[in-house]
Coordinates of C-alpha atoms and ligand atoms in Angstrom, one line a residue:
M1451 CA -30.3 -12.9 5.5
D1452 CA -30.0 -15.7 6.3
N1453 CA -30.7 -16.1 10.4
N1454 CA -27.6 -18.0 11.4
I1455 CA -25.1 -15.8 8.9
E1456 CA -26.7 -12.7 11.0
K1457 CA -26.3 -14.4 14.2
L1458 CA -22.8 -15.1 12.9
K1459 CA -22.4 -11.3 12.3
Q1460 CA -23.4 -10.2 15.2
T1461 CA -20.8 -13.1 17.2
I1462 CA -18.2 -11.4 15.4
I1463 CA -19.2 -7.6 16.5
R1464 CA -18.9 -9.2 19.9
Q1465 CA -15.1 -10.7 19.3
V1466 CA -13.7 -7.6 18.4
N1467 CA -15.1 -5.8 20.8
S1468 CA -14.6 -8.0 23.9
E1469 CA -10.9 -7.5 21.9
S1470 CA -10.9 -4.0 22.0
S1471 CA -9.1 -2.8 24.1
R1472 CA -6.0 -5.8 23.7
L1473 CA -6.0 -4.8 20.6
K1474 CA -6.0 -0.9 21.2
A1475 CA -3.5 -1.6 22.8
L1476 CA -1.4 -3.6 20.8
A1477 CA -2.1 0.1 18.1
V1478 CA -0.8 2.4 20.5
R1479 CA 2.3 0.2 21.5
I1480 CA 3.1 -0.3 18.1
H1481 CA 2.3 3.3 17.5
D1482 CA 4.9 3.6 19.7
N1483 CA 7.6 2.7 18.6
P1484 CA 7.7 3.7 15.1
E1485 CA 9.6 1.3 12.9
P1486 CA 10.3 1.9 9.5
G1487 CA 10.3 -0.9 6.5
L1488 CA 12.8 -3.8 6.7
Q1489 CA 13.2 -3.0 10.7
E1490 CA 9.6 -3.9 11.5
Y1491 CA 10.4 -6.8 13.9
K1492 CA 9.0 -5.3 17.3
A1493 CA 6.1 -4.8 15.9
C1494 CA 6.3 -8.0 13.9
E1495 CA 7.8 -9.5 17.7
W1496 CA 3.6 -8.5 18.8
L1497 CA 1.3 -8.8 15.7
T1498 CA 3.1 -12.4 15.6
Q1499 CA 2.6 -13.2 19.4
F1500 CA -0.8 -12.6 19.6
L1501 CA -1.7 -14.5 16.5
T1502 CA -0.3 -17.7 18.2
E1503 CA -2.4 -17.3 21.7
Q1504 CA -5.5 -16.8 19.1
S1505 CA -4.5 -20.9 17.9
F1506 CA -3.0 -19.5 14.5
T1507 CA -0.5 -21.6 12.6
L1508 CA 2.9 -19.2 11.6
E1509 CA 5.9 -18.6 9.2
R1510 CA 7.9 -15.7 10.0
G1511 CA 11.1 -14.5 8.1
I1512 CA 8.7 -16.0 4.3
C1513 CA 9.5 -14.8 0.7
D1514 CA 13.2 -14.0 2.2
M1515 CA 13.1 -11.1 4.3
P1516 CA 12.6 -11.1 8.2
T1517 CA 9.9 -9.3 9.4
A1518 CA 6.8 -11.1 7.1
F1519 CA 5.2 -13.5 8.5
R1520 CA 2.2 -16.2 7.1
A1521 CA -0.2 -16.7 10.2
V1522 CA -2.9 -19.5 8.9
Y1523 CA -5.8 -20.5 10.4
G1524 CA -7.8 -22.8 9.1
K1525 CA -7.0 -25.4 6.0
G1526 CA -8.0 -25.0 2.8
K1527 CA -10.6 -23.3 0.4
P1528 CA -11.5 -20.7 -0.3
A1529 CA -8.5 -18.9 1.4
V1530 CA -9.3 -15.2 2.4
G1531 CA -5.8 -13.4 3.1
L1532 CA -5.8 -10.5 5.2
L1533 CA -3.3 -8.1 4.6
A1534 CA -1.0 -6.4 7.7
E1535 CA 1.6 -3.4 6.7
Y1536 CA 2.9 -1.7 10.2
D1537 CA 6.1 0.4 8.5
A1538 CA 6.9 3.5 9.8
L1539 CA 7.6 6.8 8.3
P1540 CA 11.4 7.9 8.8
G1541 CA 10.7 11.1 11.2
L1542 CA 7.5 11.4 11.4
G1543 CA 6.5 7.9 13.0
H1544 CA 3.0 6.4 11.8
A1545 CA 2.4 9.3 10.1
C1546 CA 0.2 7.1 7.4
G1547 CA -1.1 5.1 9.9
H1548 CA -0.6 1.7 9.4
N1549 CA -0.1 0.7 13.2
L1550 CA -4.1 0.8 12.2
I1551 CA -3.9 -0.9 9.5
C1552 CA -2.5 -4.2 11.5
T1553 CA -3.9 -3.9 13.9
I1554 CA -7.2 -4.1 11.7
A1555 CA -6.2 -7.5 10.4
I1556 CA -5.1 -9.1 13.4
G1557 CA -8.5 -8.3 14.9
A1558 CA -10.4 -9.5 11.8
A1559 CA -8.6 -12.7 11.3
I1560 CA -9.9 -13.6 15.2
A1561 CA -13.2 -12.5 15.2
A1562 CA -13.7 -14.5 11.8
K1563 CA -12.0 -17.7 12.9
A1564 CA -15.8 -18.4 13.7
A1565 CA -16.6 -17.9 10.8
V1566 CA -13.7 -20.8 9.5
D1567 CA -14.3 -23.0 12.4
R1568 CA -18.3 -23.2 11.2
Y1569 CA -18.1 -23.0 7.4
G1570 CA -14.9 -24.7 6.6
G1571 CA -11.6 -22.4 4.5
S1572 CA -9.2 -20.9 5.8
I1573 CA -7.8 -17.4 6.6
I1574 CA -4.2 -16.6 6.8
V1575 CA -2.7 -12.9 7.5
I1576 CA 0.0 -12.7 6.0
G1577 CA 2.4 -9.4 7.4
T1578 CA 4.1 -7.0 4.4
P1579 CA 6.5 -5.2 5.3
A1580 CA 8.3 -1.7 4.6
E1581 CA 4.9 -0.2 2.0
E1582 CA 6.7 2.9 2.5
N1583 CA 9.7 3.5 0.4
Y1584 CA 10.3 0.1 -0.6
G1585 CA 7.3 -1.9 -1.5
G1586 CA 7.6 -4.6 0.2
K1587 CA 4.4 -6.4 -1.7
I1588 CA 5.6 -6.6 -5.5
V1589 CA 8.7 -9.1 -3.5
M1590 CA 6.0 -11.0 -2.0
A1591 CA 3.9 -11.0 -4.8
R1592 CA 6.7 -11.7 -7.7
K1593 CA 7.7 -14.2 -4.8
G1594 CA 4.3 -15.6 -5.1
A1595 CA 3.2 -14.6 -1.9
F1596 CA -0.4 -13.6 -2.4
T1597 CA -0.7 -16.7 -5.6
N1598 CA -3.4 -19.0 -3.4
L1599 CA -5.1 -16.7 -2.2
D1600 CA -9.1 -16.1 -3.2
A1601 CA -8.8 -12.8 -1.9
A1602 CA -7.3 -10.4 -0.8
M1603 CA -8.1 -7.2 2.0
L1604 CA -6.3 -4.3 3.8
V1605 CA -7.5 -1.3 5.5
H1606 CA -5.9 1.5 5.7
P1607 CA -6.7 5.2 7.5
D1608 CA -7.7 8.2 5.6
V1609 CA -9.9 11.4 6.3
V1610 CA -12.5 9.5 4.1
D1611 CA -14.5 6.0 4.4
I1612 CA -14.0 4.6 0.2
A1613 CA -14.6 0.6 0.3
A1614 CA -12.6 0.9 -3.9
V1615 CA -9.8 3.5 -3.9
P1616 CA -7.7 4.2 -7.4
A1617 CA -4.0 4.0 -6.9
I1618 CA -1.7 5.1 -10.0
A1619 CA 1.0 2.8 -11.0
C1620 CA 4.2 4.4 -9.9
Q1621 CA 7.9 3.3 -10.7
Q1622 CA 11.2 5.2 -9.0
M1623 CA 14.1 6.5 -11.0
N1624 CA 17.5 7.3 -10.0
V1625 CA 19.6 9.4 -12.1
E1626 CA 22.8 10.6 -11.8
F1627 CA 25.4 13.0 -14.3
F1628 CA 29.0 12.9 -14.6
G1629 CA 30.5 16.2 -15.6
K1630 CA 34.4 17.4 -15.2
A1631 CA 35.7 19.7 -12.7
A1632 CA 37.4 22.8 -13.0
H1633 CA 37.7 26.1 -11.1
A1634 CA 34.9 27.9 -11.9
S1635 CA 36.0 30.9 -11.4
S1636 CA 39.8 30.8 -13.3
N1637 CA 38.4 27.8 -15.8
P1638 CA 35.3 27.2 -16.2
A1639 CA 35.6 26.6 -20.3
A1640 CA 36.5 23.1 -18.8
G1641 CA 34.7 21.8 -17.1
I1642 CA 31.3 20.6 -18.2
N1643 CA 28.2 20.6 -15.2
A1644 CA 26.4 17.6 -13.9
L1645 CA 24.8 20.4 -11.7
D1646 CA 22.7 22.2 -14.1
A1647 CA 22.3 18.6 -16.3
M1648 CA 19.8 18.2 -13.6
I1649 CA 18.5 21.5 -13.3
L1650 CA 17.4 21.5 -17.4
S1651 CA 16.7 18.7 -16.7
F1652 CA 13.8 19.2 -13.8
N1653 CA 13.1 22.5 -16.2
N1654 CA 12.5 19.7 -18.7
I1655 CA 10.2 18.2 -16.9
N1656 CA 8.4 21.3 -16.1
A1657 CA 7.3 22.1 -18.9
L1658 CA 6.3 18.7 -19.8
R1659 CA 4.1 18.8 -16.8
Q1660 CA 1.0 20.5 -18.4
H1661 CA 0.1 18.4 -21.3
I1662 CA 0.8 15.5 -18.7
Q1663 CA -3.1 13.9 -17.2
S1664 CA -4.7 14.4 -14.6
T1665 CA -3.9 11.6 -13.0
A1666 CA 0.0 11.6 -13.3
R1667 CA 2.4 12.4 -11.2
I1668 CA 6.5 14.1 -11.8
H1669 CA 8.1 14.6 -8.9
G1670 CA 11.6 13.9 -7.4
I1671 CA 14.3 15.4 -5.1
I1672 CA 18.2 16.7 -6.1
T1673 CA 20.2 13.8 -3.5
D1674 CA 23.5 15.3 -4.8
G1675 CA 25.2 18.6 -5.8
G1676 CA 27.6 19.5 -5.8
R1677 CA 31.0 19.0 -3.1
A1678 CA 31.4 23.5 -3.3
A1679 CA 30.6 26.1 -5.0
N1680 CA 34.2 26.9 -6.1
I1681 CA 34.0 23.7 -8.3
V1682 CA 32.0 23.4 -11.0
P1683 CA 30.1 20.1 -9.8
D1684 CA 30.9 16.8 -12.1
H1685 CA 28.5 15.1 -10.4
C1686 CA 24.8 15.3 -9.7
A1687 CA 22.0 12.5 -8.2
G1688 CA 18.2 12.9 -8.4
E1689 CA 16.2 10.8 -7.3
F1690 CA 12.4 10.8 -8.8
Y1691 CA 9.0 9.4 -9.1
V1692 CA 7.1 8.8 -12.0
R1693 CA 3.3 8.5 -12.1
A1694 CA 0.4 7.0 -14.1
A1695 CA -3.4 6.0 -13.8
D1696 CA -2.1 2.3 -15.3
D1697 CA 0.8 0.3 -16.7
A1698 CA 1.0 1.2 -20.6
S1699 CA 0.3 5.0 -19.2
L1700 CA 2.8 4.6 -16.7
D1701 CA 5.4 3.2 -19.9
E1702 CA 4.6 6.0 -22.3
L1703 CA 5.7 8.7 -19.6
L1704 CA 8.8 6.9 -17.7
Q1705 CA 9.9 7.0 -22.1
K1706 CA 9.3 11.4 -22.7
V1707 CA 10.3 11.6 -18.7
L1708 CA 13.9 9.8 -19.7
N1709 CA 14.5 12.1 -23.1
C1710 CA 13.5 14.7 -20.5
F1711 CA 17.1 14.2 -18.5
I1712 CA 18.8 12.8 -21.8
S1713 CA 18.3 15.9 -23.8
A1714 CA 19.5 18.0 -20.7
G1715 CA 23.1 15.9 -20.8
L1716 CA 22.9 16.2 -24.8
A1717 CA 22.6 20.1 -23.6
T1718 CA 25.8 20.4 -21.2
G1719 CA 27.8 17.8 -21.9
A1720 CA 26.8 15.7 -19.1
R1721 CA 27.1 11.7 -19.6
I1722 CA 23.6 10.2 -17.9
E1723 CA 23.1 7.0 -16.0
Y1724 CA 19.3 6.1 -15.7
K1725 CA 18.4 3.0 -13.6
P1726 CA 14.9 2.6 -13.2
D1727 CA 14.2 1.2 -9.4
P1728 CA 13.5 -2.7 -10.6
L1729 CA 9.7 -2.6 -8.7
R1730 CA 7.4 -0.7 -9.5
Y1731 CA 4.1 -0.1 -8.2
A1732 CA 1.1 -1.3 -10.2
S1733 CA -2.2 0.5 -9.9
M1734 CA -5.0 -1.0 -8.8
T1735 CA -8.0 -2.6 -9.1
S1736 CA -10.8 -3.0 -7.2
N1737 CA -13.1 -6.0 -6.9
M1738 CA -16.6 -4.7 -6.5
T1739 CA -18.1 -7.7 -5.6
L1740 CA -15.7 -7.7 -3.2
A1741 CA -15.9 -3.9 -2.0
R1742 CA -19.8 -4.3 -2.1
L1743 CA -20.1 -6.3 0.9
Y1744 CA -17.8 -4.5 2.5
V1745 CA -19.9 -1.1 2.6
D1746 CA -22.2 -3.5 2.8
N1747 CA -21.1 -4.5 6.2
M1748 CA -20.1 -1.3 7.7
K1749 CA -23.8 -0.4 6.7
A1750 CA -24.9 -3.4 9.6
I1751 CA -22.9 -1.2 11.8
G1752 CA -24.1 2.1 11.5
R1753 CA -20.6 3.3 9.2
E1754 CA -21.6 5.1 6.1
V1755 CA -19.2 4.4 3.5
S1756 CA -19.1 5.3 0.2
L1757 CA -18.1 3.0 -2.4
F1758 CA -16.3 4.7 -4.4
E1759 CA -15.0 7.9 -5.4
S1760 CA -17.7 10.2 -7.1
K1761 CA -15.2 12.9 -8.8
I1762 CA -12.1 12.1 -10.8
P1763 CA -9.8 11.5 -7.5
L1764 CA -7.2 13.8 -7.5
N1765 CA -5.4 13.4 -4.7
V1766 CA -4.9 10.0 -5.8
G1767 CA -1.2 8.0 -4.6
S1768 CA 0.4 4.8 -5.3
T1769 CA 0.1 1.0 -3.3
D1770 CA 1.6 -1.8 -3.1
M1771 CA -2.1 -3.9 -2.7
G1772 CA -2.0 -2.4 -6.8
N1773 CA 0.9 -5.8 -6.7
V1774 CA -1.5 -8.1 -4.9
S1775 CA -4.6 -6.8 -6.9
Q1776 CA -3.4 -8.5 -10.2
V1777 CA -2.8 -11.7 -8.5
T1778 CA -5.1 -11.5 -5.9
A1779 CA -9.2 -10.0 -6.3
A1780 CA -8.3 -7.0 -3.4
I1781 CA -9.9 -4.1 -1.4
H1782 CA -8.1 -1.3 -0.2
P1783 CA -10.8 0.0 1.4
M1784 CA -9.7 3.5 4.1
V1785 CA -11.6 3.7 6.3
A1786 CA -11.5 7.7 8.2
I1787 CA -9.6 8.7 11.3
A1788 CA -9.5 12.1 11.0
P1789 CA -10.8 15.5 9.6
K1790 CA -11.3 15.7 6.1
G1791 CA -7.7 18.9 5.5
I1792 CA -5.8 16.8 7.4
S1793 CA -2.9 15.2 5.2
P1794 CA -1.6 11.4 5.4
H1795 CA 2.0 11.8 6.1
S1796 CA 2.3 14.7 8.5
P1797 CA 2.2 15.2 12.2
E1798 CA -1.8 15.8 12.6
F1799 CA -2.1 12.7 10.6
A1800 CA 0.4 10.3 13.2
A1801 CA -1.6 11.7 16.5
A1802 CA -4.6 10.9 14.4
A1803 CA -3.4 7.3 14.5
A1804 CA -3.6 6.9 18.1
S1805 CA -6.1 8.6 18.6
E1806 CA -9.7 8.1 19.9
T1807 CA -11.4 8.2 16.6
G1808 CA -8.4 6.1 14.9
L1809 CA -8.5 3.4 17.2
N1810 CA -12.8 3.4 17.3
G1811 CA -11.6 3.2 13.4
M1812 CA -9.5 0.4 13.3
C1813 CA -12.8 -1.5 15.4
D1814 CA -15.4 -0.3 13.3
A1815 CA -13.3 -1.4 10.3
A1816 CA -12.0 -4.9 11.9
K1817 CA -15.7 -5.6 12.5
A1818 CA -15.8 -5.0 8.1
V1819 CA -13.8 -6.9 7.4
A1820 CA -14.0 -10.7 9.8
M1821 CA -18.8 -9.7 8.6
T1822 CA -16.6 -10.1 4.8
V1823 CA -14.4 -13.2 5.5
V1824 CA -18.6 -14.7 7.1
D1825 CA -20.1 -13.7 3.5
L1826 CA -16.8 -14.8 1.4
L1827 CA -16.8 -18.4 3.3
C1828 CA -20.7 -19.0 3.4
N1829 CA -21.7 -18.8 0.1
A1830 CA -20.2 -20.0 -2.6
E1831 CA -22.2 -18.4 -5.1
T1832 CA -20.7 -15.3 -3.5
M1833 CA -17.0 -15.9 -3.8
K1834 CA -17.8 -17.4 -7.3
K1835 CA -18.7 -13.8 -7.9
V1836 CA -15.4 -12.4 -6.8
R1837 CA -13.4 -14.9 -9.0
E1838 CA -15.2 -14.4 -11.9
E1839 CA -15.0 -10.8 -11.2
F1840 CA -11.7 -10.8 -11.0
K1841 CA -11.2 -12.8 -14.0
Q1842 CA -13.0 -11.0 -16.4
T1843 CA -10.8 -7.9 -15.4
R1844 CA -7.7 -9.1 -15.3
L1845 CA -8.8 -10.5 -18.9
Q1846 CA -9.1 -7.0 -19.6
E1847 CA -6.6 -4.9 -18.8
N1848 CA -4.3 -7.7 -20.2
K1849 CA -5.8 -6.5 -23.4
Ligands
ZN12 ZN1 0.7 4.3 3.9

């Protein structure tokens, strides 16, 4: 490697080390003040304050979201996006470790300033609210927040170190059945049971489940199941998530799931109202050129990261980073902060997100991301390769 680039990467490592106590304190502060999606006011304030102190030019409330922001250092191309999440899970705190995602982005951004000073281009930290249960990046992608980026990176805490993580497409469905109330004992013949329609829907879906792809998922809850046991329920509502490997298979599966509801409505006589959520999580396409750079940089600081999982992943979720990967070259690596066996979205994982292991993982990831920014800014050929791969994958996916 060019000696100058090697020296610059060493500077970046030292920079993250010297900022590590401030970064760790910030990660713990956000962890101790968990805020659910779209209400991340404190986190947004603390993160943006950190960035303005570091000479980033700040714009808050972008895309009409009060807790979204954009902070820019340098100008022009290449423009590298470092994406930050900071929402918590209602009732569980930072059980997905998003307090570390944002401090990875901030740590990487301030360290990578040296690369901008040397080679030009820009770093753009984008604060993306409400990843959980809303999909902030889906809205932001539609509003063009990522369109001008040449690459986008976000590192997520996990129990493994993997660079190219698959994520499946996901669509929420809100379903209601409307029946007819009647006395459940003295006059049941006059009633139409909306709850039965919902229960039949679950049974239909369970029958369908044997014949879907192993990467697909269907899961739901009943949010209204009636008012009293002696009244035939005249209304029942449920929320469902339907997931599949890609957009095309999701469309196909959604139709099958819809048939489960429609047939349950026919069987019971209950009227169905069905609303697909307008926001759909797209599947994640990792840019492998970017992913390899990240793996190499992690290796250089002594952390082994798999490029991707060797087996077909079964423990797979969805992320709104998938929608970012459709508009620019993107990666969403996982950094291990807890031993295997601990599940994200659990109290144990929330504890790991403020543990010494978690905070050290955050610093490692910040270094590797900043070093990857160096690779992109210092070498036009590398950047070209990233862009070409992105164009190629979009062409294939749109065939
Ligand atoms: Zn998460």
